[in-house]
Amino acid sequence: MEADWPLIAVRFALYVTLSGLFGLSAFSLYGLKAGERTDALALRPWLVGFGLLGLLFSSIALALLAAAMAGAPPWPVDREAIGMLLSGSATGIAWEARMAALAVASIAALLAAGRAAPISLVAFAAAVALATLAWTGHGSMDEGAVGWVHLGADILHLLAGGAWAGALLGLVLLVARPVGRADAAHLALTRRALHGFGLVGTILVCTIIVTGVVNAWLLVGLTNLPNLAATVYGQLLIAKLALFGAMLALASLNRFRLTSAFERSIAVTGHRGALGALRHSLAIEATCAITILALVAWLGTLEPPASAM
């Protein structure tokens, strides 16, 4: 089966924008204080941009999905196929919920100005929008009790992954400030944000691992493990797991070595080298996260081994 590259590209764009919207808004709540959300991150343009792009990509994704289901070309837009998709199907209801949530998130982000209450609304609406992506992948393929377990695991997997990816964006923005503009206050809040993400990151990793095991059990199954590398699905899944392992290693390096070195460097006012090391490590970790999102976008269009039996 030939890959549907336009659909994969739009799915990837949705994963990036919705993860950024949810993860960055959540990070700004637990990692930063009110004034820091505007001064340190320029939060409003990022959140509004992610919200509007999410609306745009969701609209494109609907047209592409409807065309694929109808076996028609994506252009001109098949309005009848879109109407059928929106008429009571779970995918259509999820799309409508996502559009409403993104509209709320975009408006709240525009009015936030660094205040906790509007940003909390952004994070909640973004979480709803990100969770709806479970209905566009394999999370909705099962029925009954197994189906609810699969869907729940997929939603938690999406939220934990999005929270991690968005927090990485926040940390990259903090450490990317030019050394000449990184005064003592900025260095102190960067140190605090790195520590704040430590506990949250541990919870996110545990959630990703547990829900990933559940999804792998349902999508692959033990009997298909020996032949996993012989399929495109299996090769992409193995690549995803390898990148996840690299992210774990980098996160451990950041938390237990580079952050400590950064703290010591602040005390002796020689933070340039330590800050540079953190920048490189976080940039590589963020690149791994983006690549994983691309793989997830592709995997969601392929038939998993368990359903091919």
Tab-separated table of C-alpha atoms in Angstrom:
chain	number	residue	atom	x	y	z
A	1	MET	CA	0.000	0.000	0.000
A	2	GLU	CA	1.417	3.363	-1.079
A	3	ALA	CA	1.837	5.927	1.675
A	4	ASP	CA	-0.621	8.835	1.673
A	5	TRP	CA	2.026	11.532	2.121
A	6	PRO	CA	-0.285	14.589	2.184
A	7	LEU	CA	-2.357	13.006	4.967
A	8	ILE	CA	0.763	11.942	6.868
A	9	ALA	CA	2.190	15.467	6.579
A	10	VAL	CA	-1.000	17.062	7.925
A	11	ARG	CA	-1.209	14.505	10.737
A	12	PHE	CA	2.387	15.367	11.665
A	13	ALA	CA	1.582	19.082	11.606
A	14	LEU	CA	-1.376	18.455	13.921
A	15	TYR	CA	0.725	16.436	16.371
A	16	VAL	CA	3.339	19.214	16.478
A	17	THR	CA	0.924	22.137	16.863
A	18	LEU	CA	-1.411	20.493	19.396
A	19	SER	CA	1.479	19.086	21.435
A	20	GLY	CA	3.062	22.522	21.435
A	21	LEU	CA	-0.185	24.203	22.475
A	22	PHE	CA	-0.876	21.791	25.340
A	23	GLY	CA	2.661	21.156	26.500
A	24	LEU	CA	3.829	24.770	26.418
A	25	SER	CA	0.736	26.128	28.195
A	26	ALA	CA	1.013	23.419	30.874
A	27	PHE	CA	4.757	24.066	31.275
A	28	SER	CA	4.144	27.781	31.768
A	29	LEU	CA	1.787	26.967	34.661
A	30	TYR	CA	4.031	24.632	36.663
A	31	GLY	CA	7.411	25.964	35.543
A	32	LEU	CA	7.009	29.746	35.510
A	33	LYS	CA	5.420	32.570	37.470
A	34	ALA	CA	2.978	35.144	36.091
A	35	GLY	CA	5.420	37.819	34.935
A	36	GLU	CA	7.885	35.277	33.592
A	37	ARG	CA	5.329	33.825	31.143
A	38	THR	CA	5.453	36.971	29.046
A	39	ASP	CA	8.986	38.220	29.668
A	40	ALA	CA	10.894	34.936	29.441
A	41	LEU	CA	8.900	33.085	26.758
A	42	ALA	CA	6.749	35.603	24.850
A	43	LEU	CA	4.046	33.037	25.519
A	44	ARG	CA	1.050	34.669	23.829
A	45	PRO	CA	2.355	34.589	20.214
A	46	TRP	CA	3.327	30.923	20.569
A	47	LEU	CA	-0.023	29.818	21.988
A	48	VAL	CA	-2.150	31.893	19.612
A	49	GLY	CA	-0.053	30.690	16.678
A	50	PHE	CA	-0.385	27.039	17.678
A	51	GLY	CA	-4.138	27.434	18.172
A	52	LEU	CA	-4.734	29.035	14.775
A	53	LEU	CA	-2.476	26.558	13.000
A	54	GLY	CA	-4.337	23.731	14.730
A	55	LEU	CA	-7.615	25.047	13.291
A	56	LEU	CA	-6.080	25.299	9.820
A	57	PHE	CA	-4.492	21.849	9.833
A	58	SER	CA	-7.639	20.258	11.281
A	59	SER	CA	-9.664	21.678	8.390
A	60	ILE	CA	-7.178	20.326	5.854
A	61	ALA	CA	-7.035	16.955	7.603
A	62	LEU	CA	-10.832	16.626	7.446
A	63	ALA	CA	-10.846	17.205	3.688
A	64	LEU	CA	-7.994	14.744	3.118
A	65	LEU	CA	-9.543	12.070	5.331
A	66	ALA	CA	-12.932	12.400	3.682
A	67	ALA	CA	-11.321	12.132	0.244
A	68	ALA	CA	-9.344	9.061	1.279
A	69	MET	CA	-12.451	7.338	2.672
A	70	ALA	CA	-14.423	8.140	-0.484
A	71	GLY	CA	-11.576	7.119	-2.785
A	72	ALA	CA	-11.674	10.561	-4.387
A	73	PRO	CA	-8.912	13.102	-5.087
A	74	PRO	CA	-8.354	15.713	-2.352
A	75	TRP	CA	-9.102	18.545	-4.764
A	76	PRO	CA	-11.703	19.754	-5.498
A	77	VAL	CA	-13.029	19.294	-1.974
A	78	ASP	CA	-15.703	16.595	-1.810
A	79	ARG	CA	-18.317	18.308	0.355
A	80	GLU	CA	-20.638	15.311	0.237
A	81	ALA	CA	-17.918	13.032	1.624
A	82	ILE	CA	-17.151	15.564	4.352
A	83	GLY	CA	-20.837	15.740	5.243
A	84	MET	CA	-21.023	11.954	5.528
A	85	LEU	CA	-17.935	11.902	7.750
A	86	LEU	CA	-19.393	14.551	10.054
A	87	SER	CA	-22.841	12.948	10.220
A	88	GLY	CA	-22.684	11.118	13.506
A	89	SER	CA	-19.408	9.224	13.069
A	90	ALA	CA	-17.012	9.105	16.019
A	91	THR	CA	-14.302	10.685	13.878
A	92	GLY	CA	-16.622	13.521	12.886
A	93	ILE	CA	-17.699	14.198	16.469
A	94	ALA	CA	-14.039	14.205	17.558
A	95	TRP	CA	-13.211	16.696	14.790
A	96	GLU	CA	-16.024	19.020	15.841
A	97	ALA	CA	-14.894	18.819	19.477
A	98	ARG	CA	-11.322	19.607	18.405
A	99	MET	CA	-12.369	22.671	16.415
A	100	ALA	CA	-14.435	23.992	19.338
A	101	ALA	CA	-11.603	23.352	21.800
A	102	LEU	CA	-9.052	25.057	19.544
A	103	ALA	CA	-11.294	28.093	19.120
A	104	VAL	CA	-11.600	28.390	22.906
A	105	ALA	CA	-7.847	27.895	23.361
A	106	SER	CA	-6.980	30.532	20.747
A	107	ILE	CA	-9.290	33.149	22.268
A	108	ALA	CA	-8.105	32.400	25.812
A	109	ALA	CA	-4.470	32.595	24.686
A	110	LEU	CA	-5.107	35.961	23.061
A	111	LEU	CA	-6.552	37.311	26.317
A	112	ALA	CA	-4.181	35.522	28.709
A	113	ALA	CA	-1.404	38.109	29.202
A	114	GLY	CA	0.458	35.659	31.427
A	115	ARG	CA	-2.370	35.156	33.935
A	116	ALA	CA	-2.864	31.675	35.354
A	117	ALA	CA	-6.652	31.385	34.906
A	118	PRO	CA	-6.776	32.007	31.113
A	119	ILE	CA	-3.684	29.884	30.542
A	120	SER	CA	-5.288	27.078	32.553
A	121	LEU	CA	-8.244	27.318	30.163
A	122	VAL	CA	-5.811	27.153	27.229
A	123	ALA	CA	-4.175	24.038	28.688
A	124	PHE	CA	-7.533	22.335	29.317
A	125	ALA	CA	-8.896	23.129	25.847
A	126	ALA	CA	-5.607	22.072	24.264
A	127	ALA	CA	-5.725	18.778	26.175
A	128	VAL	CA	-9.210	18.131	24.766
A	129	ALA	CA	-8.029	18.982	21.250
A	130	LEU	CA	-4.972	16.725	21.537
A	131	ALA	CA	-7.037	13.863	22.992
A	132	THR	CA	-9.374	13.913	19.966
A	133	LEU	CA	-6.486	12.727	17.786
A	134	ALA	CA	-6.985	9.300	19.358
A	135	TRP	CA	-10.075	8.920	17.154
A	136	THR	CA	-7.978	9.454	14.006
A	137	GLY	CA	-5.600	6.574	14.707
A	138	HIS	CA	-5.677	3.036	16.032
A	139	GLY	CA	-7.097	3.987	19.426
A	140	SER	CA	-10.673	3.632	18.196
A	141	MET	CA	-10.240	0.359	16.300
A	142	ASP	CA	-11.430	-1.990	19.075
A	143	GLU	CA	-14.892	-2.427	20.571
A	144	GLY	CA	-16.286	-3.148	24.027
A	145	ALA	CA	-14.131	-3.062	27.142
A	146	VAL	CA	-10.938	-3.614	25.156
A	147	GLY	CA	-11.848	-0.647	22.989
A	148	TRP	CA	-12.228	1.656	25.980
A	149	VAL	CA	-8.918	0.469	27.436
A	150	HIS	CA	-7.198	1.041	24.087
A	151	LEU	CA	-8.752	4.458	23.613
A	152	GLY	CA	-7.909	5.513	27.169
A	153	ALA	CA	-4.317	4.355	26.821
A	154	ASP	CA	-4.003	6.197	23.512
A	155	ILE	CA	-5.366	9.431	24.993
A	156	LEU	CA	-2.999	9.276	27.982
A	157	HIS	CA	-0.109	8.461	25.627
A	158	LEU	CA	-0.929	11.508	23.500
A	159	LEU	CA	-1.236	13.836	26.491
A	160	ALA	CA	1.977	12.639	28.149
A	161	GLY	CA	3.918	12.856	24.896
A	162	GLY	CA	2.488	16.297	24.129
A	163	ALA	CA	3.322	17.552	27.611
A	164	TRP	CA	6.921	16.382	27.220
A	165	ALA	CA	7.329	17.865	23.736
A	166	GLY	CA	5.802	21.202	24.761
A	167	ALA	CA	7.945	21.415	27.892
A	168	LEU	CA	11.033	20.816	25.757
A	169	LEU	CA	10.020	23.776	23.604
A	170	GLY	CA	9.689	25.928	26.724
A	171	LEU	CA	13.089	24.873	28.045
A	172	VAL	CA	14.737	25.415	24.656
A	173	LEU	CA	13.281	28.937	24.516
A	174	LEU	CA	14.626	29.664	27.994
A	175	VAL	CA	18.184	28.463	27.357
A	176	ALA	CA	18.280	29.915	23.835
A	177	ARG	CA	18.344	33.507	25.095
A	178	PRO	CA	21.661	35.096	24.050
A	179	VAL	CA	24.260	35.048	26.808
A	180	GLY	CA	24.454	38.837	26.825
A	181	ARG	CA	20.720	39.076	27.615
A	182	ALA	CA	20.669	36.249	30.164
A	183	ASP	CA	20.817	38.248	33.388
A	184	ALA	CA	20.828	36.786	36.892
A	185	ALA	CA	17.020	36.747	37.115
A	186	HIS	CA	16.689	34.833	33.835
A	187	LEU	CA	19.353	32.330	34.870
A	188	ALA	CA	17.570	31.779	38.201
A	189	LEU	CA	14.191	31.134	36.594
A	190	THR	CA	15.818	28.827	34.024
A	191	ARG	CA	17.351	26.806	36.858
A	192	ARG	CA	13.996	26.679	38.642
A	193	ALA	CA	12.170	25.635	35.461
A	194	LEU	CA	14.676	22.826	34.846
A	195	HIS	CA	14.121	21.547	38.376
A	196	GLY	CA	10.353	21.953	38.076
A	197	PHE	CA	10.288	19.768	34.994
A	198	GLY	CA	12.288	17.055	36.764
A	199	LEU	CA	9.394	15.560	38.746
A	200	VAL	CA	6.822	16.240	36.036
A	201	GLY	CA	9.096	14.609	33.461
A	202	THR	CA	9.384	11.465	35.581
A	203	ILE	CA	5.585	11.167	35.761
A	204	LEU	CA	5.294	11.735	32.006
A	205	VAL	CA	7.900	9.083	31.206
A	206	CYS	CA	6.168	6.511	33.426
A	207	THR	CA	2.832	7.294	31.748
A	208	ILE	CA	4.340	6.985	28.264
A	209	ILE	CA	5.946	3.634	29.094
A	210	VAL	CA	2.824	2.087	30.657
A	211	THR	CA	0.442	3.273	27.939
A	212	GLY	CA	2.979	2.355	25.260
A	213	VAL	CA	3.110	-1.215	26.560
A	214	VAL	CA	-0.699	-1.418	26.510
A	215	ASN	CA	-0.839	-0.092	22.945
A	216	ALA	CA	1.919	-2.426	21.789
A	217	TRP	CA	0.123	-5.408	23.318
A	218	LEU	CA	-3.102	-4.519	21.503
A	219	LEU	CA	-1.558	-3.454	18.184
A	220	VAL	CA	1.280	-5.953	17.818
A	221	GLY	CA	0.741	-8.893	20.164
A	222	LEU	CA	3.334	-11.372	21.367
A	223	THR	CA	2.967	-13.702	18.383
A	224	ASN	CA	3.973	-10.952	15.934
A	225	LEU	CA	7.118	-9.829	17.767
A	226	PRO	CA	9.558	-12.195	15.969
A	227	ASN	CA	8.536	-10.837	12.546
A	228	LEU	CA	8.127	-7.206	13.576
A	229	ALA	CA	11.256	-5.957	11.793
A	230	ALA	CA	10.058	-7.458	8.500
A	231	THR	CA	7.165	-4.995	8.194
A	232	VAL	CA	7.153	-1.252	7.569
A	233	TYR	CA	5.014	-0.805	10.685
A	234	GLY	CA	7.516	-2.745	12.758
A	235	GLN	CA	10.516	-0.850	11.385
A	236	LEU	CA	8.908	2.495	12.176
A	237	LEU	CA	7.933	1.280	15.652
A	238	ILE	CA	11.485	0.115	16.350
A	239	ALA	CA	12.832	3.480	15.180
A	240	LYS	CA	10.351	5.231	17.478
A	241	LEU	CA	11.450	3.123	20.447
A	242	ALA	CA	15.120	3.803	19.680
A	243	LEU	CA	14.489	7.558	19.606
A	244	PHE	CA	12.498	7.332	22.830
A	245	GLY	CA	15.449	5.571	24.437
A	246	ALA	CA	17.735	8.359	23.215
A	247	MET	CA	15.378	10.939	24.731
A	248	LEU	CA	15.460	9.106	28.058
A	249	ALA	CA	19.250	9.105	28.017
A	250	LEU	CA	19.390	12.804	27.178
A	251	ALA	CA	16.774	13.654	29.817
A	252	SER	CA	18.833	11.796	32.432
A	253	LEU	CA	21.976	13.608	31.300
A	254	ASN	CA	20.197	16.959	31.532
A	255	ARG	CA	18.701	16.296	34.940
A	256	PHE	CA	21.588	14.669	36.762
A	257	ARG	CA	24.672	16.237	35.144
A	258	LEU	CA	24.095	19.265	32.939
A	259	THR	CA	21.598	20.995	35.241
A	260	SER	CA	23.916	20.497	38.211
A	261	ALA	CA	26.837	21.879	36.214
A	262	PHE	CA	24.678	24.831	35.187
A	263	GLU	CA	23.827	25.545	38.851
A	264	ARG	CA	27.489	25.476	39.839
A	265	SER	CA	28.394	27.762	36.956
A	266	ILE	CA	25.831	30.358	38.078
A	267	ALA	CA	27.426	30.459	41.511
A	268	VAL	CA	30.819	31.339	40.023
A	269	THR	CA	29.370	33.575	37.237
A	270	GLY	CA	30.860	31.396	34.512
A	271	HIS	CA	27.709	29.986	32.968
A	272	ARG	CA	28.544	30.332	29.253
A	273	GLY	CA	29.924	26.811	28.752
A	274	ALA	CA	27.330	25.066	30.943
A	275	LEU	CA	24.491	26.928	29.232
A	276	GLY	CA	25.860	25.946	25.833
A	277	ALA	CA	25.959	22.274	26.821
A	278	LEU	CA	22.340	22.462	27.968
A	279	ARG	CA	21.337	24.126	24.702
A	280	HIS	CA	22.892	21.377	22.602
A	281	SER	CA	21.436	18.567	24.690
A	282	LEU	CA	17.924	20.037	24.758
A	283	ALA	CA	18.071	20.775	21.023
A	284	ILE	CA	18.956	17.138	20.269
A	285	GLU	CA	16.214	15.897	22.618
A	286	ALA	CA	13.677	18.194	20.931
A	287	THR	CA	14.778	16.933	17.499
A	288	CYS	CA	14.196	13.361	18.669
A	289	ALA	CA	10.721	14.361	19.886
A	290	ILE	CA	9.824	15.950	16.539
A	291	THR	CA	11.054	12.882	14.676
A	292	ILE	CA	8.950	10.635	16.932
A	293	LEU	CA	5.875	12.739	16.128
A	294	ALA	CA	6.590	12.274	12.415
A	295	LEU	CA	6.849	8.506	12.908
A	296	VAL	CA	3.602	8.448	14.906
A	297	ALA	CA	1.853	10.354	12.116
A	298	TRP	CA	3.010	7.699	9.626
A	299	LEU	CA	2.281	4.738	11.906
A	300	GLY	CA	-1.323	5.863	12.322
A	301	THR	CA	-1.951	5.343	8.591
A	302	LEU	CA	-0.583	1.772	8.540
A	303	GLU	CA	-2.317	-1.457	9.437
A	304	PRO	CA	-0.882	-2.844	12.697
A	305	PRO	CA	0.239	-6.498	12.792
A	306	ALA	CA	-2.471	-7.544	15.257
A	307	SER	CA	-5.292	-6.463	12.926
A	308	ALA	CA	-3.639	-8.113	9.936
A	309	MET	CA	-3.953	-11.602	11.426
